[in-house]
């Protein structure tokens, strides 16, 4: 249990500058419009053979070369160890939520507007403690509404304390609190919803996201310029979007890419930023099993090569996808049911009296156990 306790942080110790601002390459006037300089012309020198040369030997070799160049010029992003202790989240909701309204109740609200609606506290997350190690892949298994999205937003620093919400516990990133570092440059959150600029193409969306985090390739060190210029094309191929790279993303009013391709754009928009901690919320929605496997496999290669960490919430993952994760985190109604190695989870539940039947998908069995059916 001592391993789950956060290390003591000396208040007199200076916070390392590398954690205060993780954006090593500043964004310098990204909207400057020189003569004939547009987003398309700026990257028009990219050639497919250049990317094939960079990827010669596979994705792992590319990441190793990227890591070597980063260390050489001292621009390697930190790989933090995330520790959360007694993390909880509660929100104030109307006490009548879930009740059936009647004619009398609605008339009462109309003629007595001065009466305050009674409120009650709903605990989205109950106190939980754990560690996310550098270079690890963690799978979140939970039923819809169990609190996995709230947990991921808490790690990304998206939850705030106000009059209606309350965050308990502490989250440390390599011993530092979230307000002591720039979480935007450290964590990348892939949300369930696909929010994009509909008039941009897929390639332009990736390039814009890359520039917002890393700056323009010409502003980066010379040793990293070639890789930086090809980073967008790399993720287009990894996510299988090269055929629709010049198609607008679109939305409900503008026809664009398909629903599955739009979900891949959502994933790639975060991955192209190069953060050290990826938080993915149900990225398999709208994707087939083969596409999900390819994305998770590329993320695992990234984690093992560059030392980053990924926490991914999936619905009904296939056994091949589950085997690529190191740890599993199970949540049920805001309670942490299990957090530990993937190879030990079935033995853990077997000791509790829940034995996985033969020829049954372990992931489906675990979800069924926590669902109470």
CSV table of C-alpha atoms in Angstrom, one decimal:
chain,number,residue,atom,x,y,z
A,1,UNK,CA,0.0,0.0,0.0
A,2,UNK,CA,3.0,2.3,0.5
A,3,UNK,CA,3.6,2.3,-3.2
A,4,UNK,CA,0.3,4.1,-3.7
A,5,UNK,CA,1.2,6.9,-1.3
A,6,UNK,CA,2.5,10.1,-3.0
A,7,UNK,CA,6.0,11.1,-2.3
A,8,UNK,CA,6.7,14.0,0.0
A,9,UNK,CA,7.1,17.3,-1.8
A,10,UNK,CA,9.4,19.8,-0.3
A,11,UNK,CA,7.7,23.2,-0.4
A,12,UNK,CA,11.0,25.0,-0.6
A,13,UNK,CA,12.1,23.0,-3.7
A,14,UNK,CA,11.9,24.9,-6.9
A,15,UNK,CA,9.6,23.6,-9.5
A,16,UNK,CA,11.7,22.5,-12.6
A,17,UNK,CA,11.2,24.8,-15.5
A,18,UNK,CA,10.6,21.8,-17.8
A,19,UNK,CA,7.4,21.1,-16.0
A,20,UNK,CA,6.2,24.7,-15.7
A,21,UNK,CA,6.1,25.1,-19.5
A,22,UNK,CA,6.3,22.0,-21.6
A,23,UNK,CA,5.9,23.9,-24.8
A,24,UNK,CA,9.5,23.9,-25.9
A,25,UNK,CA,8.7,25.3,-29.3
A,26,UNK,CA,6.7,28.5,-29.0
A,27,UNK,CA,3.9,29.3,-31.5
A,28,UNK,CA,5.2,32.4,-33.2
A,29,UNK,CA,2.7,34.3,-35.3
A,30,UNK,CA,1.0,31.2,-36.8
A,31,UNK,CA,-1.5,33.4,-38.8
A,32,UNK,CA,1.1,35.5,-40.6
A,33,UNK,CA,0.2,35.6,-44.3
A,34,UNK,CA,3.4,36.1,-46.4
A,35,UNK,CA,3.3,36.3,-50.2
A,36,UNK,CA,1.6,33.2,-51.4
A,37,UNK,CA,2.1,31.6,-47.9
A,38,UNK,CA,-0.9,29.5,-47.1
A,39,UNK,CA,-1.3,26.4,-45.0
A,40,UNK,CA,-1.4,24.3,-48.2
A,41,UNK,CA,1.7,25.9,-49.8
A,42,UNK,CA,3.7,25.9,-46.6
A,43,UNK,CA,3.6,22.1,-46.5
A,44,UNK,CA,3.5,21.5,-50.2
A,45,UNK,CA,7.1,20.2,-50.3
A,46,UNK,CA,6.1,16.9,-48.5
A,47,UNK,CA,6.5,13.9,-50.6
A,48,UNK,CA,5.3,10.3,-50.0
A,49,UNK,CA,8.7,8.9,-50.6
A,50,UNK,CA,10.1,11.0,-47.7
A,51,UNK,CA,7.6,9.5,-45.3
A,52,UNK,CA,8.4,6.0,-46.6
A,53,UNK,CA,12.0,6.7,-45.9
A,54,UNK,CA,11.3,7.9,-42.4
A,55,UNK,CA,9.1,4.8,-41.8
A,56,UNK,CA,11.6,2.3,-43.3
A,57,UNK,CA,11.8,-0.4,-40.7
A,58,UNK,CA,8.4,0.2,-39.1
A,59,UNK,CA,6.8,2.6,-36.7
A,60,UNK,CA,9.0,1.6,-33.8
A,61,UNK,CA,12.1,2.5,-35.6
A,62,UNK,CA,10.6,5.9,-36.4
A,63,UNK,CA,9.8,6.5,-32.8
A,64,UNK,CA,13.3,5.5,-31.7
A,65,UNK,CA,14.9,7.9,-34.2
A,66,UNK,CA,12.5,10.6,-33.0
A,67,UNK,CA,13.5,9.9,-29.4
A,68,UNK,CA,17.2,9.9,-30.2
A,69,UNK,CA,17.0,13.3,-31.9
A,70,UNK,CA,15.0,14.6,-29.0
A,71,UNK,CA,17.7,13.5,-26.5
A,72,UNK,CA,20.4,14.9,-28.7
A,73,UNK,CA,19.1,18.4,-28.6
A,74,UNK,CA,17.7,18.2,-25.1
A,75,UNK,CA,14.0,18.6,-26.2
A,76,UNK,CA,12.6,15.4,-24.8
A,77,UNK,CA,9.2,15.7,-23.2
A,78,UNK,CA,9.0,14.5,-19.6
A,79,UNK,CA,7.3,11.2,-18.9
A,80,UNK,CA,5.5,11.9,-15.6
A,81,UNK,CA,4.3,9.3,-13.0
A,82,UNK,CA,0.7,10.2,-12.2
A,83,UNK,CA,-0.4,9.5,-8.6
A,84,UNK,CA,-3.9,10.1,-7.4
A,85,UNK,CA,-4.9,9.7,-3.7
A,86,UNK,CA,-8.5,9.8,-2.4
A,87,UNK,CA,-9.6,11.3,-5.7
A,88,UNK,CA,-13.4,12.1,-5.5
A,89,UNK,CA,-15.9,14.2,-7.3
A,90,UNK,CA,-19.4,15.3,-6.2
A,91,UNK,CA,-22.0,17.5,-7.8
A,92,UNK,CA,-25.1,19.2,-6.6
A,93,UNK,CA,-28.2,18.1,-8.5
A,94,UNK,CA,-32.0,18.8,-8.0
A,95,UNK,CA,-33.5,16.3,-5.5
A,96,UNK,CA,-36.4,15.7,-7.9
A,97,UNK,CA,-34.2,14.5,-10.8
A,98,UNK,CA,-35.6,11.1,-11.9
A,99,UNK,CA,-39.1,11.8,-10.5
A,100,UNK,CA,-42.1,11.8,-12.8
A,101,UNK,CA,-43.6,15.3,-13.1
A,102,UNK,CA,-47.3,15.9,-12.7
A,103,UNK,CA,-49.7,18.7,-13.7
A,104,UNK,CA,-49.7,19.9,-10.1
A,105,UNK,CA,-45.9,19.9,-9.8
A,106,UNK,CA,-45.5,21.9,-12.9
A,107,UNK,CA,-48.2,24.4,-11.9
A,108,UNK,CA,-46.5,24.7,-8.5
A,109,UNK,CA,-43.2,25.7,-10.2
A,110,UNK,CA,-45.0,28.4,-12.3
A,111,UNK,CA,-46.9,30.0,-9.4
A,112,UNK,CA,-44.2,29.7,-6.7
A,113,UNK,CA,-41.0,30.7,-8.6
A,114,UNK,CA,-39.5,32.1,-5.3
A,115,UNK,CA,-39.2,28.7,-3.8
A,116,UNK,CA,-35.7,27.1,-4.2
A,117,UNK,CA,-35.4,23.7,-5.7
A,118,UNK,CA,-34.2,21.2,-3.1
A,119,UNK,CA,-30.7,19.9,-4.0
A,120,UNK,CA,-28.9,16.7,-3.2
A,121,UNK,CA,-25.3,15.6,-3.5
A,122,UNK,CA,-24.4,13.0,-6.2
A,123,UNK,CA,-21.0,11.4,-5.9
A,124,UNK,CA,-19.7,10.7,-9.4
A,125,UNK,CA,-16.4,9.4,-8.1
A,126,UNK,CA,-15.9,7.9,-4.6
A,127,UNK,CA,-12.4,8.2,-3.1
A,128,UNK,CA,-9.9,6.2,-5.2
A,129,UNK,CA,-6.1,5.8,-5.0
A,130,UNK,CA,-3.7,4.6,-7.6
A,131,UNK,CA,-0.6,5.1,-9.9
A,132,UNK,CA,-0.2,5.5,-13.6
A,133,UNK,CA,3.4,4.5,-14.4
A,134,UNK,CA,5.5,6.0,-17.2
A,135,UNK,CA,5.4,3.9,-20.4
A,136,UNK,CA,2.3,2.0,-19.4
A,137,UNK,CA,-1.0,1.3,-21.1
A,138,UNK,CA,-4.0,1.3,-18.8
A,139,UNK,CA,-7.5,0.1,-19.9
A,140,UNK,CA,-10.6,1.3,-18.2
A,141,UNK,CA,-13.5,-1.2,-18.1
A,142,UNK,CA,-16.8,0.2,-16.9
A,143,UNK,CA,-20.4,0.3,-17.8
A,144,UNK,CA,-21.9,3.5,-19.2
A,145,UNK,CA,-22.5,6.1,-16.4
A,146,UNK,CA,-20.0,4.4,-14.1
A,147,UNK,CA,-17.7,7.5,-13.9
A,148,UNK,CA,-14.9,6.8,-16.4
A,149,UNK,CA,-15.4,10.1,-18.3
A,150,UNK,CA,-15.3,12.0,-15.0
A,151,UNK,CA,-12.1,10.2,-14.0
A,152,UNK,CA,-10.4,11.0,-17.3
A,153,UNK,CA,-11.4,14.7,-17.1
A,154,UNK,CA,-10.1,14.8,-13.5
A,155,UNK,CA,-6.7,13.6,-14.6
A,156,UNK,CA,-6.7,16.1,-17.5
A,157,UNK,CA,-7.5,19.0,-15.1
A,158,UNK,CA,-10.9,19.7,-16.8
A,159,UNK,CA,-12.9,19.6,-13.6
A,160,UNK,CA,-13.1,22.7,-11.5
A,161,UNK,CA,-14.3,23.5,-7.9
A,162,UNK,CA,-17.4,25.8,-7.8
A,163,UNK,CA,-20.6,26.2,-5.8
A,164,UNK,CA,-22.1,23.1,-7.4
A,165,UNK,CA,-19.1,20.8,-7.7
A,166,UNK,CA,-16.5,19.5,-5.2
A,167,UNK,CA,-13.2,17.8,-6.1
A,168,UNK,CA,-11.5,15.8,-3.3
A,169,UNK,CA,-8.1,14.2,-3.0
A,170,UNK,CA,-4.9,15.1,-4.8
A,171,UNK,CA,-3.4,14.4,-8.2
A,172,UNK,CA,0.4,14.6,-8.5
A,173,UNK,CA,2.4,14.6,-11.8
A,174,UNK,CA,5.9,13.5,-10.9
A,175,UNK,CA,5.3,15.0,-7.4
A,176,UNK,CA,3.8,18.3,-8.8
A,177,UNK,CA,0.3,19.5,-8.6
A,178,UNK,CA,-1.7,20.4,-11.7
A,179,UNK,CA,-1.6,24.1,-10.9
A,180,UNK,CA,2.2,24.0,-10.9
A,181,UNK,CA,2.6,22.8,-14.4
A,182,UNK,CA,1.1,23.3,-17.8
A,183,UNK,CA,-1.3,20.4,-18.2
A,184,UNK,CA,-2.3,21.4,-21.7
A,185,UNK,CA,1.3,20.6,-22.9
A,186,UNK,CA,1.4,17.4,-20.7
A,187,UNK,CA,-2.0,15.7,-21.2
A,188,UNK,CA,-4.1,15.2,-24.2
A,189,UNK,CA,-7.8,14.3,-23.8
A,190,UNK,CA,-9.8,12.5,-26.6
A,191,UNK,CA,-13.4,13.2,-25.7
A,192,UNK,CA,-16.4,11.2,-26.8
A,193,UNK,CA,-17.8,14.1,-28.9
A,194,UNK,CA,-16.3,15.0,-32.3
A,195,UNK,CA,-15.8,18.8,-32.2
A,196,UNK,CA,-14.0,20.1,-35.3
A,197,UNK,CA,-13.9,23.1,-37.7
A,198,UNK,CA,-16.1,21.6,-40.4
A,199,UNK,CA,-14.6,23.6,-43.3
A,200,UNK,CA,-11.0,22.4,-42.7
A,201,UNK,CA,-9.8,19.3,-44.4
A,202,UNK,CA,-8.4,16.4,-42.4
A,203,UNK,CA,-4.8,17.3,-43.2
A,204,UNK,CA,-5.4,21.0,-42.3
A,205,UNK,CA,-7.0,19.9,-39.0
A,206,UNK,CA,-3.9,17.9,-38.1
A,207,UNK,CA,-1.5,20.6,-39.1
A,208,UNK,CA,-3.4,23.3,-37.2
A,209,UNK,CA,-3.5,21.1,-34.1
A,210,UNK,CA,0.2,20.4,-34.4
A,211,UNK,CA,1.1,24.1,-34.8
A,212,UNK,CA,-1.0,25.1,-31.8
A,213,UNK,CA,1.0,22.8,-29.6
A,214,UNK,CA,4.5,22.5,-31.2
A,215,UNK,CA,4.8,25.6,-33.4
A,216,UNK,CA,5.6,25.7,-37.1
A,217,UNK,CA,8.2,23.2,-38.4
A,218,UNK,CA,10.4,26.1,-39.6
A,219,UNK,CA,10.5,27.5,-36.1
A,220,UNK,CA,11.8,24.2,-34.6
A,221,UNK,CA,15.4,23.1,-34.3
A,222,UNK,CA,17.1,22.0,-37.5
A,223,UNK,CA,17.7,18.5,-36.3
A,224,UNK,CA,13.9,18.0,-35.7
A,225,UNK,CA,12.6,19.9,-38.7
A,226,UNK,CA,12.4,16.9,-41.0
A,227,UNK,CA,10.5,14.8,-38.6
A,228,UNK,CA,8.3,17.7,-37.5
A,229,UNK,CA,7.3,18.4,-41.1
A,230,UNK,CA,6.3,14.8,-41.6
A,231,UNK,CA,4.5,14.3,-38.3
A,232,UNK,CA,1.1,15.1,-39.8
A,233,UNK,CA,1.6,12.7,-42.7
A,234,UNK,CA,2.7,10.0,-40.3
A,235,UNK,CA,-0.5,10.1,-38.3
A,236,UNK,CA,-2.6,10.3,-41.4
A,237,UNK,CA,-1.1,6.9,-42.4
A,238,UNK,CA,-1.3,5.4,-38.9
A,239,UNK,CA,-5.0,6.2,-38.6
A,240,UNK,CA,-5.8,5.2,-42.2
A,241,UNK,CA,-6.9,8.7,-43.3
A,242,UNK,CA,-4.5,9.2,-46.3
A,243,UNK,CA,-7.4,8.6,-48.7
A,244,UNK,CA,-9.6,11.3,-47.3
A,245,UNK,CA,-6.8,13.7,-46.2
A,246,UNK,CA,-8.0,16.4,-48.5
A,247,UNK,CA,-11.7,16.0,-47.7
A,248,UNK,CA,-13.4,18.5,-45.4
A,249,UNK,CA,-14.3,17.2,-42.0
A,250,UNK,CA,-17.8,18.4,-42.2
A,251,UNK,CA,-20.7,18.4,-39.7
A,252,UNK,CA,-24.4,18.0,-39.7
A,253,UNK,CA,-24.9,20.8,-42.3
A,254,UNK,CA,-21.7,20.2,-44.4
A,255,UNK,CA,-21.1,16.9,-46.0
A,256,UNK,CA,-17.6,15.6,-45.2
A,257,UNK,CA,-15.9,12.4,-44.0
A,258,UNK,CA,-17.8,9.5,-42.6
A,259,UNK,CA,-18.6,9.0,-39.0
A,260,UNK,CA,-15.8,6.4,-38.4
A,261,UNK,CA,-13.3,8.7,-40.2
A,262,UNK,CA,-14.4,11.6,-38.1
A,263,UNK,CA,-13.7,9.6,-34.9
A,264,UNK,CA,-10.2,8.9,-36.2
A,265,UNK,CA,-9.7,12.6,-36.9
A,266,UNK,CA,-10.7,13.3,-33.2
A,267,UNK,CA,-8.0,10.8,-32.1
A,268,UNK,CA,-5.3,12.0,-34.4
A,269,UNK,CA,-6.0,15.7,-33.5
A,270,UNK,CA,-4.8,14.9,-30.0
A,271,UNK,CA,-2.0,12.4,-30.9
A,272,UNK,CA,-0.3,14.8,-33.3
A,273,UNK,CA,0.3,17.2,-30.4
A,274,UNK,CA,2.9,15.0,-28.9
A,275,UNK,CA,1.9,15.2,-25.2
A,276,UNK,CA,3.2,12.7,-22.7
A,277,UNK,CA,-0.1,11.5,-21.3
A,278,UNK,CA,-3.0,10.5,-23.5
A,279,UNK,CA,-6.5,10.1,-22.0
A,280,UNK,CA,-8.9,8.5,-24.5
A,281,UNK,CA,-12.6,8.2,-23.8
A,282,UNK,CA,-14.3,5.5,-25.8
A,283,UNK,CA,-12.3,6.0,-29.0
A,284,UNK,CA,-13.7,2.8,-30.5
A,285,UNK,CA,-17.1,4.3,-31.1
A,286,UNK,CA,-17.8,4.2,-34.8
A,287,UNK,CA,-14.7,2.1,-35.6
A,288,UNK,CA,-14.4,-1.5,-36.5
A,289,UNK,CA,-12.3,-3.9,-34.5
A,290,UNK,CA,-9.4,-3.8,-37.0
A,291,UNK,CA,-9.2,0.0,-36.9
A,292,UNK,CA,-9.3,-0.1,-33.1
A,293,UNK,CA,-6.6,-2.7,-33.0
A,294,UNK,CA,-4.3,-0.6,-35.3
A,295,UNK,CA,-4.8,2.5,-33.2
A,296,UNK,CA,-4.1,0.8,-29.9
A,297,UNK,CA,-1.1,-1.0,-31.4
A,298,UNK,CA,0.4,2.3,-32.6
A,299,UNK,CA,-0.2,3.9,-29.1
A,300,UNK,CA,1.5,0.9,-27.4
A,301,UNK,CA,4.5,1.3,-29.7
A,302,UNK,CA,4.6,5.0,-28.8
A,303,UNK,CA,4.4,4.3,-25.1
A,304,UNK,CA,7.1,1.7,-25.1
A,305,UNK,CA,9.5,3.7,-27.3
A,306,UNK,CA,9.1,7.3,-26.0
A,307,UNK,CA,8.0,6.5,-22.4
A,308,UNK,CA,4.6,8.1,-22.6
A,309,UNK,CA,1.5,6.8,-20.8
A,310,UNK,CA,-2.0,6.1,-22.2
A,311,UNK,CA,-5.3,5.6,-20.3
A,312,UNK,CA,-8.0,4.3,-22.7
A,313,UNK,CA,-11.6,3.6,-21.9
A,314,UNK,CA,-13.2,1.1,-24.3
A,315,UNK,CA,-16.6,-0.5,-24.7
A,316,UNK,CA,-16.5,-4.3,-25.5
A,317,UNK,CA,-12.8,-4.5,-26.5
A,318,UNK,CA,-11.7,-7.6,-28.3
A,319,UNK,CA,-9.3,-10.1,-26.5
A,320,UNK,CA,-6.5,-9.0,-28.9
A,321,UNK,CA,-6.9,-5.4,-27.9
A,322,UNK,CA,-7.0,-6.2,-24.2
A,323,UNK,CA,-3.8,-8.1,-24.4
A,324,UNK,CA,-1.9,-5.0,-25.5
A,325,UNK,CA,-2.6,-3.2,-22.2
A,326,UNK,CA,-0.4,-3.5,-19.1
A,327,UNK,CA,-2.9,-2.5,-16.4
A,328,UNK,CA,-6.7,-2.6,-16.0
A,329,UNK,CA,-8.8,-0.1,-14.0
A,330,UNK,CA,-12.4,-1.1,-13.3
A,331,UNK,CA,-15.0,1.4,-12.1
A,332,UNK,CA,-18.5,0.7,-10.9
A,333,UNK,CA,-20.9,3.5,-9.9
A,334,UNK,CA,-17.9,5.7,-9.0
A,335,UNK,CA,-16.1,3.1,-7.0
A,336,UNK,CA,-12.8,1.6,-8.0
A,337,UNK,CA,-13.3,-2.1,-8.2
A,338,UNK,CA,-9.8,-3.1,-9.4
A,339,UNK,CA,-6.6,-1.4,-10.4
A,340,UNK,CA,-3.6,-3.6,-11.2
A,341,UNK,CA,-1.8,-5.8,-13.7
A,342,UNK,CA,-3.9,-7.2,-16.5
A,343,UNK,CA,-2.4,-10.7,-16.0
A,344,UNK,CA,-3.7,-10.9,-12.4
A,345,UNK,CA,-7.3,-9.6,-12.8
A,346,UNK,CA,-8.9,-13.0,-13.4
A,347,UNK,CA,-7.1,-14.6,-10.4
A,348,UNK,CA,-8.3,-11.6,-8.3
A,349,UNK,CA,-11.9,-12.1,-9.1
A,350,UNK,CA,-11.6,-15.9,-8.9
A,351,UNK,CA,-10.5,-15.5,-5.3
A,352,UNK,CA,-13.7,-13.5,-4.7
A,353,UNK,CA,-15.8,-16.3,-6.1
A,354,UNK,CA,-16.2,-15.1,-9.7
A,355,UNK,CA,-14.7,-17.6,-12.1
A,356,UNK,CA,-14.6,-16.8,-15.8
A,357,UNK,CA,-16.3,-19.6,-17.8
A,358,UNK,CA,-14.4,-21.3,-20.6
A,359,UNK,CA,-14.8,-19.8,-24.1
A,360,UNK,CA,-16.1,-16.5,-22.7
A,361,UNK,CA,-14.5,-13.2,-23.5
A,362,UNK,CA,-12.7,-12.0,-20.3
A,363,UNK,CA,-13.6,-8.4,-20.9
A,364,UNK,CA,-17.3,-9.2,-21.3
A,365,UNK,CA,-17.1,-11.4,-18.2
A,366,UNK,CA,-15.6,-8.6,-16.1
A,367,UNK,CA,-18.2,-6.1,-17.3
A,368,UNK,CA,-20.9,-8.5,-16.5
A,369,UNK,CA,-19.5,-9.0,-12.9
A,370,UNK,CA,-19.6,-5.3,-12.2
A,371,UNK,CA,-23.0,-4.8,-13.7
A,372,UNK,CA,-24.6,-7.0,-11.0
A,373,UNK,CA,-26.4,-9.3,-13.5
